[in-house]
Coordinates of C-alpha atoms and ligand atoms in Angstrom, one line a residue:
M1 CA -44.7 3.8 52.6
S2 CA -46.6 4.1 49.3
V3 CA -45.2 6.0 46.4
P4 CA -46.3 9.6 46.3
A5 CA -47.5 11.3 43.0
P6 CA -44.7 12.8 40.9
E7 CA -46.1 16.3 41.0
T8 CA -46.0 16.5 44.8
R9 CA -42.6 14.9 44.7
R10 CA -41.4 17.9 42.6
Q11 CA -43.0 20.3 45.0
R12 CA -41.3 18.6 48.0
R13 CA -37.9 18.8 46.2
R14 CA -38.5 22.5 45.7
M15 CA -39.5 23.0 49.3
V16 CA -36.3 21.2 50.5
A17 CA -34.1 23.4 48.3
S18 CA -35.7 26.8 48.7
Q19 CA -37.2 26.7 52.3
L20 CA -34.8 24.3 54.1
A21 CA -31.3 23.8 52.4
A22 CA -31.2 27.5 51.5
R23 CA -31.8 28.4 55.2
G24 CA -29.0 26.2 56.5
I25 CA -30.6 22.8 57.1
A26 CA -27.7 20.6 56.1
D27 CA -28.4 17.1 57.5
R28 CA -28.8 15.0 54.4
R29 CA -30.9 12.3 56.0
L30 CA -33.2 14.9 57.4
L31 CA -33.6 16.6 54.0
A32 CA -34.2 13.2 52.4
A33 CA -37.0 12.5 55.0
L34 CA -38.6 15.8 54.3
A35 CA -38.4 15.2 50.6
R36 CA -40.2 11.9 51.1
V37 CA -43.1 12.4 53.5
P38 CA -46.3 13.8 51.7
R39 CA -47.2 16.8 53.7
E40 CA -50.6 17.1 51.9
W41 CA -51.7 13.9 53.6
F42 CA -51.5 15.7 57.0
L43 CA -53.8 18.5 56.1
P44 CA -57.6 18.9 55.8
P45 CA -58.4 18.1 52.1
H46 CA -59.4 21.7 51.2
L47 CA -55.8 22.8 52.2
A48 CA -53.9 20.0 50.4
E49 CA -52.9 22.4 47.6
D50 CA -51.2 24.7 50.1
A51 CA -49.1 21.8 51.5
Y52 CA -45.8 23.1 50.3
D53 CA -46.3 26.7 51.3
D54 CA -43.6 28.2 53.5
A55 CA -46.1 28.5 56.4
P56 CA -47.9 26.9 59.3
L57 CA -51.5 25.8 58.4
P58 CA -54.7 25.1 60.4
I59 CA -55.5 21.5 61.0
G60 CA -58.8 21.9 62.9
S61 CA -59.6 22.2 66.6
G62 CA -57.8 25.6 66.7
Q63 CA -54.4 23.9 66.1
T64 CA -51.7 24.1 63.4
I65 CA -49.2 22.0 61.5
S66 CA -45.8 23.7 61.8
Q67 CA -44.1 25.5 59.0
P68 CA -41.7 23.0 57.2
Y69 CA -38.6 25.0 58.2
I70 CA -39.6 24.8 61.9
V71 CA -40.1 21.0 61.7
A72 CA -36.7 20.7 60.0
L73 CA -35.0 23.0 62.6
M74 CA -36.5 21.3 65.6
T75 CA -35.6 17.9 64.2
Q76 CA -32.1 19.0 63.5
C77 CA -31.8 20.3 67.1
L78 CA -33.0 17.0 68.4
A79 CA -30.1 15.2 66.5
V80 CA -32.0 11.9 66.1
R81 CA -30.1 8.8 65.5
R82 CA -31.5 5.6 64.1
G83 CA -33.0 3.5 67.0
D84 CA -33.3 6.4 69.4
L85 CA -36.4 6.4 71.6
V86 CA -38.0 9.8 71.2
L87 CA -41.0 11.4 73.0
E88 CA -43.0 13.9 71.0
I89 CA -45.5 16.1 72.8
G90 CA -48.3 17.6 70.7
T91 CA -49.0 15.0 67.9
G92 CA -51.3 17.4 66.1
S93 CA -51.4 16.4 62.4
G94 CA -48.7 13.7 62.9
Y95 CA -46.4 15.3 60.3
Q96 CA -43.5 15.9 62.7
T97 CA -44.1 12.3 64.1
A98 CA -43.8 10.9 60.6
I99 CA -40.5 12.7 60.0
L100 CA -39.1 11.3 63.2
A101 CA -40.2 7.8 62.4
H102 CA -38.7 8.2 58.9
L103 CA -35.4 8.9 60.5
G104 CA -35.5 5.6 62.2
A105 CA -36.5 6.8 65.7
R106 CA -38.9 4.8 67.8
V107 CA -41.5 7.5 68.6
C108 CA -43.9 7.8 71.5
T109 CA -46.2 10.7 70.8
I110 CA -48.9 12.3 73.1
E111 CA -51.8 14.5 72.0
R112 CA -54.5 15.9 74.3
L113 CA -57.3 16.3 71.6
P114 CA -58.9 13.0 70.7
D115 CA -60.1 14.1 67.2
L116 CA -56.6 15.1 66.1
L117 CA -55.1 11.9 67.5
V118 CA -57.5 9.7 65.7
E119 CA -56.8 11.4 62.4
A120 CA -53.0 11.2 63.0
E121 CA -53.2 7.5 63.8
E122 CA -55.1 6.9 60.5
R123 CA -52.3 8.7 58.6
F124 CA -49.6 6.5 60.3
R125 CA -51.5 3.4 59.2
R126 CA -51.9 4.7 55.7
L127 CA -48.2 5.4 55.5
R128 CA -47.4 2.1 57.1
L129 CA -45.3 3.7 59.8
M130 CA -44.8 1.0 62.4
N131 CA -42.4 2.5 64.9
I132 CA -44.9 5.0 66.4
E133 CA -46.8 4.6 69.7
T134 CA -49.6 7.1 70.5
R135 CA -51.2 8.2 73.7
L136 CA -54.1 10.5 74.5
G137 CA -53.4 12.8 77.5
D138 CA -51.3 15.5 79.0
G139 CA -47.8 15.3 77.5
A140 CA -46.3 17.7 80.0
R141 CA -46.3 14.7 82.4
G142 CA -44.3 12.7 79.9
W143 CA -44.6 8.9 79.5
P144 CA -42.9 7.5 82.6
E145 CA -43.5 3.9 81.7
R146 CA -41.4 4.4 78.5
A147 CA -38.7 6.7 79.9
P148 CA -35.8 7.4 79.7
F149 CA -35.9 9.1 76.2
E150 CA -32.9 10.0 74.1
G151 CA -34.9 12.8 72.6
I152 CA -37.9 14.8 73.8
L153 CA -39.6 17.2 71.4
V154 CA -42.3 19.6 72.6
T155 CA -44.2 21.1 69.7
A156 CA -46.3 23.5 71.7
A157 CA -45.3 26.6 73.7
A158 CA -44.6 26.4 77.4
P159 CA -43.7 29.1 80.0
G160 CA -40.9 26.8 81.2
V161 CA -39.8 23.2 81.1
P162 CA -42.3 20.8 82.8
P163 CA -40.2 19.0 85.5
P164 CA -41.4 15.5 84.5
L165 CA -39.8 15.9 81.1
V166 CA -36.4 16.7 82.6
A167 CA -36.7 13.6 84.8
Q168 CA -37.5 11.4 81.8
L169 CA -34.5 12.6 79.7
A170 CA -31.6 10.0 79.3
L171 CA -28.0 10.9 80.0
G172 CA -26.8 12.5 76.7
G173 CA -30.4 13.1 75.6
R174 CA -31.8 16.3 74.1
L175 CA -34.9 18.1 75.0
V176 CA -36.2 20.7 72.5
I177 CA -38.9 23.1 73.6
P178 CA -40.3 26.5 72.7
I179 CA -40.2 28.6 75.9
G180 CA -41.8 32.0 76.3
D181 CA -45.3 33.6 76.6
L182 CA -48.4 33.0 74.5
S183 CA -47.3 35.5 71.8
A184 CA -43.7 34.5 71.2
Q185 CA -41.2 31.9 72.3
E186 CA -37.5 30.9 71.9
L187 CA -36.5 27.4 70.9
V188 CA -34.4 26.0 73.7
I189 CA -32.3 22.8 73.5
F190 CA -31.3 21.2 76.8
T191 CA -28.8 18.3 76.8
R192 CA -28.4 16.1 79.9
T193 CA -24.7 15.8 80.8
P194 CA -23.1 14.1 83.8
A195 CA -22.7 17.6 85.2
G196 CA -26.4 18.6 84.8
L197 CA -28.4 20.3 82.0
D198 CA -26.7 22.1 79.2
E199 CA -28.7 24.9 77.6
R200 CA -28.6 26.3 74.0
R201 CA -30.9 28.7 72.1
A202 CA -31.9 28.3 68.5
G203 CA -34.0 31.4 67.7
G204 CA -37.5 32.8 67.9
V205 CA -40.6 30.8 67.1
R206 CA -44.4 30.9 67.6
F207 CA -46.4 27.9 68.7
V208 CA -49.9 27.2 69.9
P209 CA -49.8 26.7 73.7
L210 CA -49.1 23.6 75.7
I211 CA -52.3 23.2 77.7
S212 CA -51.6 21.7 81.1
R213 CA -51.6 22.4 84.8
L214 CA -47.8 22.4 84.2
A215 CA -47.9 25.0 81.4
F216 CA -50.7 27.3 80.2
T217 CA -54.3 26.9 81.2
E218 CA -57.0 26.6 78.6
G219 CA -58.6 30.0 79.4
E220 CA -55.4 31.8 78.5
Q221 CA -55.7 30.7 74.8
N222 CA -56.6 33.6 72.5
Ligands
SAH1 N1 -46.3 18.5 65.8 C1 -47.5 19.0 65.3 C2 -47.8 20.4 65.7 C3 -49.1 20.5 66.4 S1 -49.6 21.9 67.2 C4 -47.6 18.8 63.7 O1 -46.6 18.5 63.1 O2 -48.7 18.9 63.2 C5 -49.4 21.5 68.9 C6 -50.3 20.3 69.4 O3 -50.1 20.2 70.8 C7 -51.8 20.5 69.2 O4 -52.3 19.5 68.5 C8 -52.3 20.5 70.6 O5 -53.6 20.0 70.8 C9 -51.3 19.7 71.4 N2 -51.2 19.9 72.8 C10 -51.4 21.1 73.5 N3 -51.2 20.9 74.8 C11 -50.9 19.5 75.0 C12 -50.6 18.7 76.1 N4 -50.6 19.2 77.3 N5 -50.3 17.4 75.8 C13 -50.4 16.9 74.6 N6 -50.6 17.6 73.5 C14 -50.9 19.0 73.7

């Protein structure tokens, strides 16, 4: 990865301290990854100066890049270890993907909107992130040819867990997904154990919808 400018490095350090560590994100490897990946590269140029705001931001096509704290929280819930095979659904800007790759995960990421995927792929090339495989399509169906996954991260809201994702989760694997209606969701973490699925909740969130026959239909979007 190329060396980012000192000014944005300072902004990132401030973001890590005030938005993440101060709110209880404690994983040092994760904080280091967030201090390293230039968020401004994942935004439309006219929003680059807002890159370290404590907020989600528009990335075009009606979609958003998540607030840094939410990226950190979801990644922490996923408990990624180096070498893990991780499926991400909703590539969007590619920022979350880059954080996962930076933690040493092998990432398979699926996006349904071609324009966003093309831009994200360009960013991965520019950052020389090698351990990312991309796919255009409906992520609610997962990526059966690559399964099972040690981690599955859904970065769009769903009314429930799409069954193919449960089927593609490895034993001991974690599935992190915002579940709820279009206006509000709760972050749910499922862990596959020999006895079945373990379920834990990590608080309220608000995501754009997962558009799929297995989730929300396009017309439901506001
Ligand atoms: N992880 C992203 C967040 C993107 S917002 C980031 O860090 O920028 C959610 C994304 O999910 C949007 O880009 C949207 O187009 C995509 N999406 C919605 N439904 C999808 C589906 N069924 N399959 C794949 N991607 C989907």
